[in-house]
Short mmCIF file of C-alpha atoms and ligand atoms in Angstrom, two decimals:
data_model
loop_
_atom_site.label_atom_id
_atom_site.label_comp_id
_atom_site.label_asym_id
_atom_site.label_seq_id
_atom_site.Cartn_x
_atom_site.Cartn_y
_atom_site.Cartn_z
CA MET R 276 -26.23 15.34 4.55
CA ASN R 277 -25.14 12.67 7.05
CA ILE R 278 -21.79 11.29 5.97
CA ALA R 279 -20.00 8.35 7.57
CA PHE R 280 -16.32 8.58 6.61
CA VAL R 281 -14.51 5.27 7.09
CA ALA R 282 -10.73 5.04 6.91
CA SER R 283 -8.03 2.75 8.26
CA GLU R 284 -5.80 5.73 9.13
CA VAL R 285 -6.65 9.27 10.16
CA TYR R 286 -4.17 12.06 10.84
CA PRO R 287 -3.17 12.96 13.56
CA PHE R 288 -4.23 9.74 15.30
CA SER R 289 -2.57 7.25 12.95
CA LYS R 290 -0.70 7.58 9.69
CA THR R 291 1.39 5.65 7.20
CA GLY R 292 0.76 7.87 4.18
CA GLY R 293 -1.51 10.27 2.36
CA LEU R 294 -4.76 8.46 3.17
CA ALA R 295 -4.38 9.67 6.76
CA ASP R 296 -3.90 13.25 5.60
CA VAL R 297 -7.05 13.05 3.47
CA ALA R 298 -9.10 11.44 6.25
CA GLY R 299 -7.94 14.10 8.71
CA ALA R 300 -8.77 17.01 6.43
CA LEU R 301 -11.68 16.33 4.09
CA PRO R 302 -14.25 15.55 6.85
CA LYS R 303 -13.36 18.83 8.56
CA VAL R 304 -14.11 20.82 5.42
CA LEU R 305 -17.31 18.88 4.69
CA ASN R 306 -18.39 19.72 8.21
CA GLU R 307 -17.65 23.40 7.63
CA LEU R 308 -19.81 23.19 4.49
CA GLY R 309 -22.71 22.25 6.78
CA HIS R 310 -22.68 18.45 6.59
CA ASN R 311 -22.82 16.12 9.54
CA VAL R 312 -19.71 13.93 9.27
CA LYS R 313 -18.65 11.14 11.57
CA ILE R 314 -15.33 9.35 11.11
CA PHE R 315 -14.82 5.64 11.86
CA THR R 316 -11.34 4.20 12.29
CA PRO R 317 -9.55 1.45 14.23
CA LYS R 318 -8.10 2.21 17.63
CA TYR R 319 -4.51 1.10 17.15
CA GLY R 320 -2.32 0.54 20.17
CA LEU R 321 -0.04 3.24 18.78
CA ILE R 322 -2.66 5.97 19.24
CA ASP R 323 -1.98 8.33 22.10
CA GLU R 324 -5.33 8.23 23.93
CA LYS R 325 -4.50 10.89 26.48
CA LYS R 326 -3.09 13.37 24.01
CA TYR R 327 -6.23 13.24 21.87
CA GLY R 328 -8.75 12.83 24.68
CA LEU R 329 -10.31 9.53 23.60
CA GLU R 330 -13.43 8.81 25.65
CA TYR R 331 -14.65 5.28 26.26
CA GLN R 332 -18.27 4.89 25.16
CA GLN R 333 -19.64 3.26 28.28
CA TRP R 334 -23.19 3.28 26.94
CA ILE R 335 -22.16 0.98 24.10
CA GLY R 336 -20.03 -1.15 26.39
CA SER R 337 -18.91 -4.44 24.95
CA MET R 338 -20.38 -4.84 21.46
CA PRO R 339 -20.38 -8.33 19.89
CA VAL R 340 -19.09 -8.31 16.30
CA ARG R 341 -19.08 -11.64 14.49
CA VAL R 342 -15.97 -12.63 12.55
CA SER R 343 -15.25 -16.22 11.52
CA GLY R 344 -18.44 -17.23 13.31
CA ILE R 345 -17.22 -15.94 16.67
CA ASP R 346 -18.68 -12.96 18.49
CA GLN R 347 -15.72 -10.76 19.35
CA LYS R 348 -16.04 -8.18 22.10
CA VAL R 349 -15.46 -4.78 20.58
CA HIS R 350 -15.29 -1.52 22.51
CA VAL R 351 -15.80 1.97 21.21
CA HIS R 352 -14.08 5.26 21.97
CA LYS R 353 -14.80 8.72 20.72
CA ALA R 354 -12.78 11.91 20.26
CA LYS R 355 -13.01 15.11 18.29
CA LEU R 356 -10.93 15.49 15.18
CA PRO R 357 -8.57 18.26 16.36
CA LYS R 358 -9.57 21.82 15.41
CA SER R 359 -13.01 20.69 14.30
CA ASP R 360 -16.43 19.63 15.44
CA VAL R 361 -16.17 16.21 13.78
CA ASP R 362 -16.68 13.13 15.97
CA VAL R 363 -14.27 10.27 15.45
CA TYR R 364 -15.35 6.79 16.54
CA PHE R 365 -12.59 4.31 17.30
CA VAL R 366 -13.15 0.58 16.94
CA ASP R 367 -11.26 -0.99 19.80
CA PHE R 368 -10.37 -4.67 19.64
CA GLN R 369 -6.98 -5.16 21.18
CA PRO R 370 -6.11 -8.60 19.75
CA TYR R 371 -6.36 -7.14 16.24
CA PHE R 372 -5.26 -3.57 16.49
CA TYR R 373 -2.55 -3.50 19.15
CA ARG R 374 0.35 -4.46 16.90
CA GLU R 375 3.62 -2.86 15.96
CA THR R 376 2.35 -1.49 12.69
CA ILE R 377 -0.99 -0.38 11.29
CA TYR R 378 -0.91 -2.90 8.43
CA THR R 379 0.64 -6.32 8.82
CA ASP R 380 1.46 -9.47 6.92
CA ASP R 381 -0.12 -11.51 9.69
CA LEU R 382 -2.40 -14.38 8.80
CA ASP R 383 -5.45 -12.62 10.17
CA GLU R 384 -5.07 -9.38 8.18
CA ALA R 385 -8.43 -10.02 6.47
CA GLU R 386 -10.18 -10.62 9.80
CA ARG R 387 -8.81 -7.34 11.18
CA PHE R 388 -10.56 -5.31 8.52
CA ILE R 389 -13.66 -7.51 8.33
CA LEU R 390 -14.12 -6.74 12.00
CA PHE R 391 -13.46 -3.04 11.44
CA SER R 392 -15.98 -2.87 8.59
CA LYS R 393 -18.73 -4.69 10.46
CA ALA R 394 -18.08 -2.79 13.68
CA THR R 395 -18.43 0.51 11.81
CA LEU R 396 -21.92 -0.42 10.62
CA GLU R 397 -22.82 -1.73 14.04
CA ILE R 398 -21.75 1.46 15.79
CA ILE R 399 -23.92 3.37 13.30
CA GLN R 400 -26.81 1.11 14.31
CA ARG R 401 -26.13 1.73 17.99
CA LEU R 402 -26.09 5.46 17.36
CA ASN R 403 -29.38 5.07 15.49
CA TRP R 404 -27.92 7.58 13.05
CA LYS R 405 -29.00 7.27 9.45
CA PRO R 406 -26.11 8.01 7.09
CA ASP R 407 -27.01 9.29 3.63
CA VAL R 408 -23.62 8.18 2.41
CA VAL R 409 -20.93 5.88 3.72
CA HIS R 410 -17.65 7.08 2.25
CA CYS R 411 -15.26 4.12 2.11
CA ASN R 412 -11.54 4.36 1.44
CA ASP R 413 -9.20 1.73 0.01
CA TRP R 414 -9.32 -2.05 0.39
CA GLN R 415 -9.63 -2.07 4.17
CA THR R 416 -13.21 -0.76 3.79
CA GLY R 417 -14.03 -2.53 0.51
CA LEU R 418 -16.56 -4.91 2.05
CA ILE R 419 -18.76 -2.13 3.40
CA PRO R 420 -20.63 -1.35 0.14
CA LEU R 421 -21.51 -5.05 -0.08
CA TYR R 422 -22.53 -5.22 3.58
CA ILE R 423 -24.83 -2.21 3.16
CA LYS R 424 -26.53 -3.76 0.14
CA ASP R 425 -26.74 -7.25 1.56
CA ASN R 426 -25.78 -8.38 5.07
CA TYR R 427 -27.08 -5.29 6.89
CA ASN R 428 -29.92 -4.58 4.53
CA TRP R 429 -32.40 -6.13 6.97
CA ASP R 430 -32.03 -2.92 8.97
CA GLN R 431 -34.16 -0.17 7.51
CA LEU R 432 -31.64 2.34 8.83
CA PHE R 433 -29.58 1.52 5.73
CA HIS R 434 -32.40 1.31 3.19
CA HIS R 435 -31.54 4.68 1.67
CA THR R 436 -27.83 4.69 2.44
CA ALA R 437 -25.54 5.12 -0.54
CA SER R 438 -21.85 4.27 -0.70
CA LEU R 439 -18.93 6.03 -2.29
CA TYR R 440 -15.72 4.05 -2.66
CA THR R 441 -12.50 6.03 -3.01
CA ILE R 442 -9.45 4.32 -4.46
CA HIS R 443 -6.32 5.88 -3.01
CA ASN R 444 -3.99 3.21 -4.28
CA ILE R 445 -4.91 0.33 -6.53
CA GLY R 446 -1.60 -1.38 -5.81
CA TYR R 447 -2.94 -2.63 -2.48
CA GLN R 448 -6.10 -4.67 -2.96
CA GLY R 449 -6.57 -6.93 0.05
CA GLN R 450 -6.51 -10.33 -1.63
CA PHE R 451 -7.24 -13.39 0.47
CA GLY R 452 -8.09 -17.06 0.18
CA LYS R 453 -11.58 -18.42 -0.33
CA ASP R 454 -11.89 -19.20 3.37
CA VAL R 455 -12.49 -15.49 3.88
CA LEU R 456 -15.96 -15.86 2.34
CA ASP R 457 -17.24 -17.58 5.46
CA LYS R 458 -15.16 -15.52 7.84
CA ALA R 459 -16.72 -12.37 6.40
CA GLU R 460 -20.14 -13.92 5.78
CA ILE R 461 -20.02 -13.22 2.07
CA ARG R 462 -22.47 -15.26 0.02
CA HIS R 463 -20.64 -17.80 -2.13
CA GLU R 464 -22.61 -16.76 -5.20
CA TYR R 465 -20.67 -13.48 -5.21
CA PHE R 466 -17.46 -15.47 -5.65
CA TYR R 467 -18.13 -18.25 -8.13
CA ASN R 468 -18.49 -17.78 -11.89
CA PHE R 469 -16.31 -14.68 -11.91
CA GLY R 470 -18.38 -13.03 -9.20
CA GLU R 471 -18.18 -9.50 -7.82
CA VAL R 472 -15.73 -10.34 -5.04
CA GLU R 473 -13.48 -12.72 -6.98
CA HIS R 474 -10.28 -11.89 -8.82
CA ASN R 475 -7.65 -14.45 -9.81
CA SER R 476 -9.40 -17.07 -7.67
CA ALA R 477 -8.99 -14.95 -4.55
CA VAL R 478 -11.39 -12.84 -2.52
CA ASN R 479 -10.47 -9.29 -3.43
CA PHE R 480 -11.66 -6.51 -1.09
CA MET R 481 -10.83 -3.73 -3.54
CA LYS R 482 -12.83 -5.37 -6.31
CA THR R 483 -15.70 -5.86 -3.87
CA GLY R 484 -15.75 -2.12 -3.16
CA ILE R 485 -15.61 -1.30 -6.86
CA SER R 486 -18.38 -3.79 -7.65
CA PHE R 487 -20.87 -2.78 -4.99
CA ALA R 488 -20.32 0.94 -4.37
CA ASP R 489 -22.89 3.27 -5.90
CA ILE R 490 -20.17 5.63 -7.06
CA ILE R 491 -16.41 5.15 -7.26
CA ASN R 492 -13.70 7.74 -7.42
CA THR R 493 -10.00 8.08 -7.23
CA VAL R 494 -7.79 10.94 -6.15
CA SER R 495 -6.87 12.63 -9.43
CA GLU R 496 -8.38 12.87 -12.86
CA THR R 497 -5.36 11.42 -14.61
CA TYR R 498 -5.23 8.41 -12.30
CA ALA R 499 -8.96 7.82 -12.91
CA LYS R 500 -8.11 7.37 -16.58
CA GLU R 501 -4.88 5.45 -15.95
CA ILE R 502 -6.52 2.76 -13.81
CA MET R 503 -8.76 1.79 -16.68
CA THR R 504 -5.63 0.68 -18.58
CA LYS R 505 -3.73 -2.56 -18.17
CA GLU R 506 -0.50 -0.77 -17.34
CA TYR R 507 -1.81 1.03 -14.25
CA SER R 508 -4.73 -1.04 -12.98
CA ALA R 509 -2.93 -3.89 -11.21
CA GLY R 510 -5.50 -6.16 -12.85
CA MET R 511 -8.60 -4.14 -12.01
CA ASP R 512 -9.04 -2.46 -15.41
CA TYR R 513 -11.84 -4.77 -16.57
CA ILE R 514 -14.08 -4.03 -13.61
CA LEU R 515 -13.25 -0.32 -13.72
CA ARG R 516 -14.04 -0.12 -17.41
CA TYR R 517 -17.28 -1.95 -16.68
CA ARG R 518 -18.09 0.70 -14.08
CA SER R 519 -16.60 3.60 -16.01
CA HIS R 520 -19.88 5.56 -15.99
CA ASP R 521 -19.71 5.68 -12.22
CA LEU R 522 -15.99 6.38 -11.95
CA TYR R 523 -14.68 9.90 -11.22
CA GLY R 524 -11.40 11.61 -10.37
CA ILE R 525 -11.17 14.29 -7.69
CA LEU R 526 -7.77 15.71 -6.86
CA ASN R 527 -6.91 15.73 -3.16
CA GLY R 528 -6.55 19.02 -1.41
CA ILE R 529 -4.07 19.83 1.30
CA ASP R 530 -4.64 21.15 4.76
CA TYR R 531 -3.06 24.60 4.75
CA HIS R 532 -3.55 24.83 8.53
CA ASP R 533 -0.80 22.23 8.82
CA TRP R 534 1.15 22.93 5.65
CA ASP R 535 1.79 26.65 5.30
CA PRO R 536 5.39 27.93 5.61
CA SER R 537 4.21 31.24 7.10
CA THR R 538 2.63 29.51 10.11
CA ASP R 539 4.11 25.98 10.21
CA LYS R 540 4.74 25.16 13.87
CA HIS R 541 7.52 22.71 13.01
CA LEU R 542 9.75 25.30 11.39
CA PRO R 543 12.40 27.38 13.11
CA TYR R 544 11.91 30.14 10.51
CA HIS R 545 8.74 31.16 8.76
CA PHE R 546 8.56 32.50 5.21
CA SER R 547 6.13 33.34 2.45
CA ALA R 548 6.07 34.24 -1.24
CA SER R 549 6.73 37.89 -0.40
CA ASP R 550 9.76 37.12 1.76
CA LEU R 551 11.73 33.95 1.12
CA SER R 552 14.62 34.77 3.44
CA GLY R 553 13.37 32.31 6.08
CA LYS R 554 13.58 29.51 3.53
CA LEU R 555 17.35 29.84 3.24
CA LYS R 556 17.65 29.93 7.04
CA ASN R 557 15.67 26.68 7.22
CA LYS R 558 18.04 25.16 4.67
CA LYS R 559 21.03 26.14 6.79
CA PHE R 560 19.36 24.75 9.91
CA LEU R 561 18.52 21.51 8.11
CA CYS R 562 22.07 21.10 6.81
CA GLU R 563 23.47 21.71 10.29
CA GLN R 564 21.15 19.08 11.77
CA PHE R 565 22.60 16.54 9.34
CA ASN R 566 26.20 17.76 9.21
CA LEU R 567 25.83 18.55 5.54
CA PRO R 568 28.03 21.44 4.35
CA PHE R 569 25.68 24.37 3.73
CA SER R 570 25.90 26.41 0.57
CA PRO R 571 23.28 28.74 -0.93
CA ASP R 572 24.81 27.96 -4.34
CA ILE R 573 24.37 24.19 -4.24
CA PRO R 574 20.79 23.03 -4.64
CA LEU R 575 19.50 20.69 -1.97
CA ILE R 576 17.12 18.01 -3.22
CA GLY R 577 14.67 16.56 -0.70
CA ILE R 578 12.85 13.23 -0.65
CA VAL R 579 10.16 12.30 1.88
CA SER R 580 8.47 9.04 1.10
CA ARG R 581 7.42 5.54 1.86
CA LEU R 582 10.35 3.62 0.38
CA ALA R 583 8.21 1.48 -1.91
CA ILE R 584 8.69 0.49 -5.53
CA GLN R 585 5.61 2.60 -6.46
CA LYS R 586 7.62 5.72 -5.73
CA GLY R 587 10.23 5.09 -8.45
CA PHE R 588 13.18 4.25 -6.24
CA ASP R 589 14.32 1.62 -8.71
CA LEU R 590 14.98 4.48 -11.13
CA ILE R 591 17.05 6.26 -8.52
CA ALA R 592 18.90 3.01 -7.79
CA ARG R 593 19.82 2.63 -11.45
CA SER R 594 21.02 6.24 -11.72
CA LEU R 595 22.52 6.74 -8.28
CA GLU R 596 26.10 6.65 -9.47
CA TYR R 597 25.38 9.36 -12.03
CA LEU R 598 23.21 11.40 -9.67
CA SER R 599 25.92 11.32 -7.00
CA HIS R 600 28.23 13.23 -9.35
CA LEU R 601 25.81 16.06 -10.06
CA PRO R 602 26.44 19.42 -8.39
CA CYS R 603 23.70 19.12 -5.81
CA GLN R 604 23.06 17.70 -2.34
CA TRP R 605 20.48 15.22 -1.13
CA ILE R 606 18.39 14.84 2.00
CA ILE R 607 16.22 11.76 2.31
CA LEU R 608 13.55 10.84 4.87
CA GLY R 609 11.78 7.56 4.46
CA SER R 610 11.17 4.04 5.56
CA GLY R 611 9.99 0.89 3.86
CA GLU R 612 11.73 -1.69 1.74
CA ASN R 613 15.08 -2.70 3.21
CA TYR R 614 16.81 -2.51 -0.14
CA TYR R 615 16.09 1.20 -0.50
CA GLU R 616 16.75 1.94 3.16
CA ASP R 617 20.21 0.39 2.74
CA MET R 618 20.77 2.15 -0.57
CA PHE R 619 20.22 5.61 0.90
CA GLU R 620 22.14 4.83 4.08
CA THR R 621 25.08 3.65 2.03
CA PHE R 622 24.92 6.72 -0.20
CA ALA R 623 24.93 9.01 2.86
CA SER R 624 27.79 7.17 4.52
CA TYR R 625 29.98 7.16 1.39
CA ARG R 626 29.27 10.77 0.49
CA PRO R 627 28.60 12.65 3.76
CA ASP R 628 29.36 15.92 1.95
CA LYS R 629 26.58 15.23 -0.55
CA ALA R 630 23.86 13.25 1.10
CA ALA R 631 22.14 12.71 4.42
CA CYS R 632 19.30 10.44 5.31
CA TYR R 633 17.03 9.55 8.16
CA ILE R 634 15.44 6.13 7.95
CA GLY R 635 12.24 6.21 9.93
CA TYR R 636 9.14 8.30 10.32
CA SER R 637 9.21 11.90 11.50
CA ASN R 638 6.45 14.38 10.80
CA GLU R 639 8.55 17.25 12.10
CA LEU R 640 11.44 16.40 9.82
CA ALA R 641 9.05 16.03 6.87
CA HIS R 642 8.04 19.66 7.39
CA LEU R 643 11.62 20.81 7.78
CA ILE R 644 12.71 19.03 4.59
CA GLU R 645 9.83 20.58 2.66
CA ALA R 646 10.88 23.99 3.92
CA GLY R 647 14.66 23.71 3.72
CA SER R 648 15.11 21.93 0.39
CA ASP R 649 15.38 23.74 -2.92
CA MET R 650 13.86 20.90 -4.93
CA PHE R 651 11.77 17.86 -4.16
CA LEU R 652 12.07 14.61 -6.09
CA MET R 653 9.13 12.22 -6.76
CA PRO R 654 9.95 9.97 -9.72
CA SER R 655 6.91 7.75 -9.06
CA HIS R 656 6.10 4.83 -11.26
CA TYR R 657 2.49 5.58 -10.48
CA GLU R 658 0.99 8.19 -8.17
CA PRO R 659 -2.75 8.32 -7.52
CA CYS R 660 -2.46 11.89 -6.26
CA GLY R 661 0.65 12.52 -4.21
CA LEU R 662 0.63 15.14 -1.51
CA ASN R 663 4.29 15.93 -1.08
CA GLN R 664 4.61 17.65 -4.45
CA ILE R 665 1.65 19.87 -3.46
CA TYR R 666 3.27 20.67 -0.11
CA SER R 667 6.48 21.41 -2.04
CA LEU R 668 4.72 23.91 -4.30
CA LYS R 669 3.47 25.79 -1.26
CA TYR R 670 6.96 25.79 0.32
CA GLY R 671 8.72 27.20 -2.75
CA THR R 672 10.47 23.85 -3.14
CA VAL R 673 10.47 23.09 -6.83
CA PRO R 674 9.10 19.60 -7.55
CA ILE R 675 10.80 17.24 -9.99
CA VAL R 676 8.32 14.51 -10.83
CA ARG R 677 7.39 11.84 -13.25
CA HIS R 678 4.37 12.84 -15.34
CA THR R 679 1.81 10.41 -13.99
CA GLY R 680 -1.43 10.46 -11.95
CA GLY R 681 -1.79 13.39 -9.61
CA LEU R 682 1.78 14.48 -10.32
CA ALA R 683 0.75 15.17 -13.92
CA ASP R 684 -2.28 17.13 -12.69
CA THR R 685 -0.34 19.41 -10.36
CA VAL R 686 3.20 19.87 -11.68
CA LEU R 687 3.68 21.76 -14.95
CA ASP R 688 7.06 21.41 -16.56
CA TRP R 689 8.89 24.73 -16.83
CA ASP R 690 10.47 24.06 -20.23
CA GLU R 691 7.31 22.65 -21.74
CA TYR R 692 5.20 25.61 -20.67
CA SER R 693 7.73 28.28 -21.52
CA SER R 694 8.17 26.76 -24.97
CA LEU R 695 4.44 27.40 -25.41
CA GLY R 696 5.16 31.06 -24.69
CA LYS R 697 3.67 30.78 -21.21
CA GLU R 698 5.93 31.01 -18.22
CA THR R 699 3.50 29.07 -16.07
CA GLY R 700 5.66 26.05 -15.23
CA ASN R 701 5.96 25.32 -11.53
CA GLY R 702 8.39 22.39 -11.62
CA PHE R 703 10.07 19.79 -13.79
CA SER R 704 8.63 16.58 -15.07
CA PHE R 705 9.62 13.65 -17.25
CA ARG R 706 7.53 10.99 -18.94
CA ASP R 707 9.58 7.92 -19.80
CA TYR R 708 10.19 5.57 -16.95
CA ASN R 709 13.95 5.33 -17.28
CA GLY R 710 17.06 6.63 -15.59
CA PHE R 711 18.01 8.89 -18.47
CA ALA R 712 14.70 10.78 -18.36
CA LEU R 713 15.04 11.15 -14.59
CA THR R 714 18.61 12.45 -14.61
CA ASN R 715 17.78 14.77 -17.48
CA ALA R 716 14.97 16.38 -15.45
CA VAL R 717 17.25 16.74 -12.41
CA GLU R 718 19.94 18.35 -14.55
CA ARG R 719 17.46 20.78 -16.08
CA ALA R 720 16.35 21.80 -12.61
CA ILE R 721 19.95 22.31 -11.48
CA LYS R 722 20.66 24.44 -14.55
CA TYR R 723 17.72 26.79 -13.82
CA TYR R 724 18.55 26.95 -10.14
CA HIS R 725 21.51 29.10 -11.10
CA ASN R 726 19.33 31.48 -13.11
CA LYS R 727 17.96 33.41 -10.14
CA LYS R 728 15.25 35.21 -12.10
CA VAL R 729 13.81 32.10 -13.69
CA TRP R 730 14.08 30.11 -10.47
CA HIS R 731 12.20 32.77 -8.56
CA LYS R 732 9.46 32.73 -11.19
CA ILE R 733 9.14 28.93 -10.97
CA GLN R 734 8.92 29.16 -7.18
CA MET R 735 6.29 31.91 -7.35
CA ASN R 736 4.22 29.94 -9.86
CA GLY R 737 4.16 27.08 -7.38
CA MET R 738 3.55 29.16 -4.28
CA SER R 739 0.55 30.84 -5.87
CA CYS R 740 -1.18 27.52 -6.61
CA ASN R 741 -4.14 26.87 -4.39
CA TYR R 742 -5.00 23.28 -3.59
CA SER R 743 -7.13 23.89 -0.52
CA TRP R 744 -9.75 21.28 0.25
CA ASN R 745 -12.75 23.52 -0.36
CA ARG R 746 -12.97 22.98 -4.09
CA SER R 747 -12.43 19.24 -3.84
CA ALA R 748 -14.86 18.92 -0.92
CA GLU R 749 -17.59 20.49 -3.04
CA LYS R 750 -16.86 17.95 -5.75
CA TYR R 751 -17.23 15.16 -3.19
CA VAL R 752 -20.62 16.57 -2.20
CA THR R 753 -21.67 16.33 -5.85
CA LEU R 754 -20.61 12.66 -5.88
CA TYR R 755 -22.50 11.99 -2.64
CA GLU R 756 -25.61 13.47 -4.28
CA LEU R 757 -25.10 11.31 -7.37
CA ALA R 758 -24.69 8.22 -5.19
CA LEU R 759 -27.83 9.10 -3.21
CA LYS R 760 -29.86 9.41 -6.39
CA LYS R 761 -29.07 5.78 -7.06
CA VAL R 762 -30.58 4.57 -3.81
CA VAL R 763 -33.40 7.06 -3.28
CA LYS R 764 -35.65 6.80 -6.28
P1 ADP D 133 1.49 7.90 -0.13
O1 ADP D 133 0.17 8.03 0.52
O2 ADP D 133 1.49 7.06 -1.36
O3 ADP D 133 2.57 7.48 0.81
P2 ADP D 133 1.40 10.82 -0.44
O4 ADP D 133 2.33 11.74 -1.12
O5 ADP D 133 -0.04 10.95 -0.75
O6 ADP D 133 1.93 9.35 -0.67
O7 ADP D 133 1.46 11.07 1.12
C1 ADP D 133 2.55 10.74 1.92
C2 ADP D 133 2.37 11.42 3.26
O8 ADP D 133 3.14 10.73 4.22
C3 ADP D 133 2.85 12.85 3.27
O9 ADP D 133 2.13 13.59 4.23
C4 ADP D 133 4.31 12.67 3.70
O10 ADP D 133 4.84 13.84 4.27
C5 ADP D 133 4.18 11.57 4.70
N1 ADP D 133 5.39 10.74 4.87
C6 ADP D 133 5.83 9.76 4.05
N2 ADP D 133 6.94 9.19 4.56
C7 ADP D 133 7.21 9.84 5.71
C8 ADP D 133 8.21 9.70 6.71
N3 ADP D 133 9.19 8.81 6.61
N4 ADP D 133 8.17 10.54 7.78
C9 ADP D 133 7.18 11.46 7.87
N5 ADP D 133 6.20 11.63 6.97
C10 ADP D 133 6.20 10.82 5.91
C1 GLC D 134 -2.24 6.88 -1.69
C2 GLC D 134 -1.47 7.30 -2.91
C3 GLC D 134 -1.14 8.77 -2.95
C4 GLC D 134 -2.33 9.61 -2.50
C5 GLC D 134 -2.81 9.15 -1.15
C6 GLC D 134 -3.99 9.94 -0.63
O1 GLC D 134 -1.50 6.36 -0.67
O2 GLC D 134 -0.31 6.53 -3.09
O3 GLC D 134 -0.76 9.14 -4.25
O4 GLC D 134 -1.95 10.98 -2.44
O5 GLC D 134 -3.20 7.82 -1.22
O6 GLC D 134 -5.08 9.91 -1.51
#
């Protein structure tokens, strides 16, 4: 099958979160399964062209892409996705993509991704390559299913092209004013009378993707059910229930080439399930880096996250006083909302014996925290899939999570499963979204940490889980086939 994979971030070129990890891993595995995959992504100014060998596509040259009625001059670069045979096409338009961050609050945020979406289809035309499926991801690519069915349908190249729309996070929908209709060349009939692109009187890119894609999926089975409810849908439940026959959940995999403690190139000490001694050495190294007193008897709890409300930091804020008195230490890596950045910095400066934090982005440190911590905390309010808890399982770092979305599908509570007579728990989880439930889960984890036999069993249960991409990639192929059936009769 020919698969065009379109994403606004792709690891290792650009990344703000898990979407990049997925976009950098799934295409590789689909390619290994024998499919022809090409990735399309913006060329941000932050991308290191030399390091990744980006090649300017002279034969395409300057390609006019119309946004807001103006032909913009777009250039195209190409590189291989590292350690694979997958071609990555970069949409280069400096006025839009050379900014300090990947996503912005700038007034032309809609135009940036209208241009990206159109340019993707126009590169495909230039390549004269007929995709069976265009796999779109999140709101930034939400217009593409509409464009394939309408604006670009004059081109027979797309007559049998299906689209799959993957929702990684329904909290970000790309909602813009009505003026975007003309900027994006969307027919007004799709907007008025509660049309396919309209939500709350705005043009909504996520809803557009959901409305026009042949098949829709999200990144865990539980989240697929949750987003059909009012509580979790951020307003999209009505359209998702309407399309429920075409909505699926496929859990993300993880790339064990990058995330395996026995080979991880970012770690000073390697370890595996059969020999955990390196894990303790990593903990010592990590503590030394942050001037935290090291003790094998005090559990170290790690957090690596975007500091956004989604991730449950308001719960931590409410319980911080209590948590700071528990017999454990904390190491936090994250960036995002100022309030939470300040909260963790203040915590670390008041209690340097207990907590350390690094506000910013560091892939290397993310690996070291996964390896050196004893536990990993993700009290998310909602979590479509979540990758860090899956990395944690592999690193023998026991996850403490809220039972929601992908966290519910990957982390089994030790107490719950041992009370069923099965010692299959691989972490700790809590259901109610309140500080008491959170602190209770943390205290349970601390209690078992001191029971070496049980703790080892919990770690082993996690380390033996396999969330490699192969299984999930095969499920995606099934969805591509389903989508194709809808367009090839
Ligand atoms: P989300 O996509 O909602 O942010 P995920 O758990 O799916 O959540 O993925 C987050 C990814 O981003 C993980 O690979 C995690 O290690 C990484 N990450 C998040 N914050 C940071 C940070 N400050 N520094 C380095 N990596 C980070
Ligand atoms: C989103 C979600 C996260 C998921 C990631 C990759 O950013 O918040 O839960 O793991 O996308 O699908």
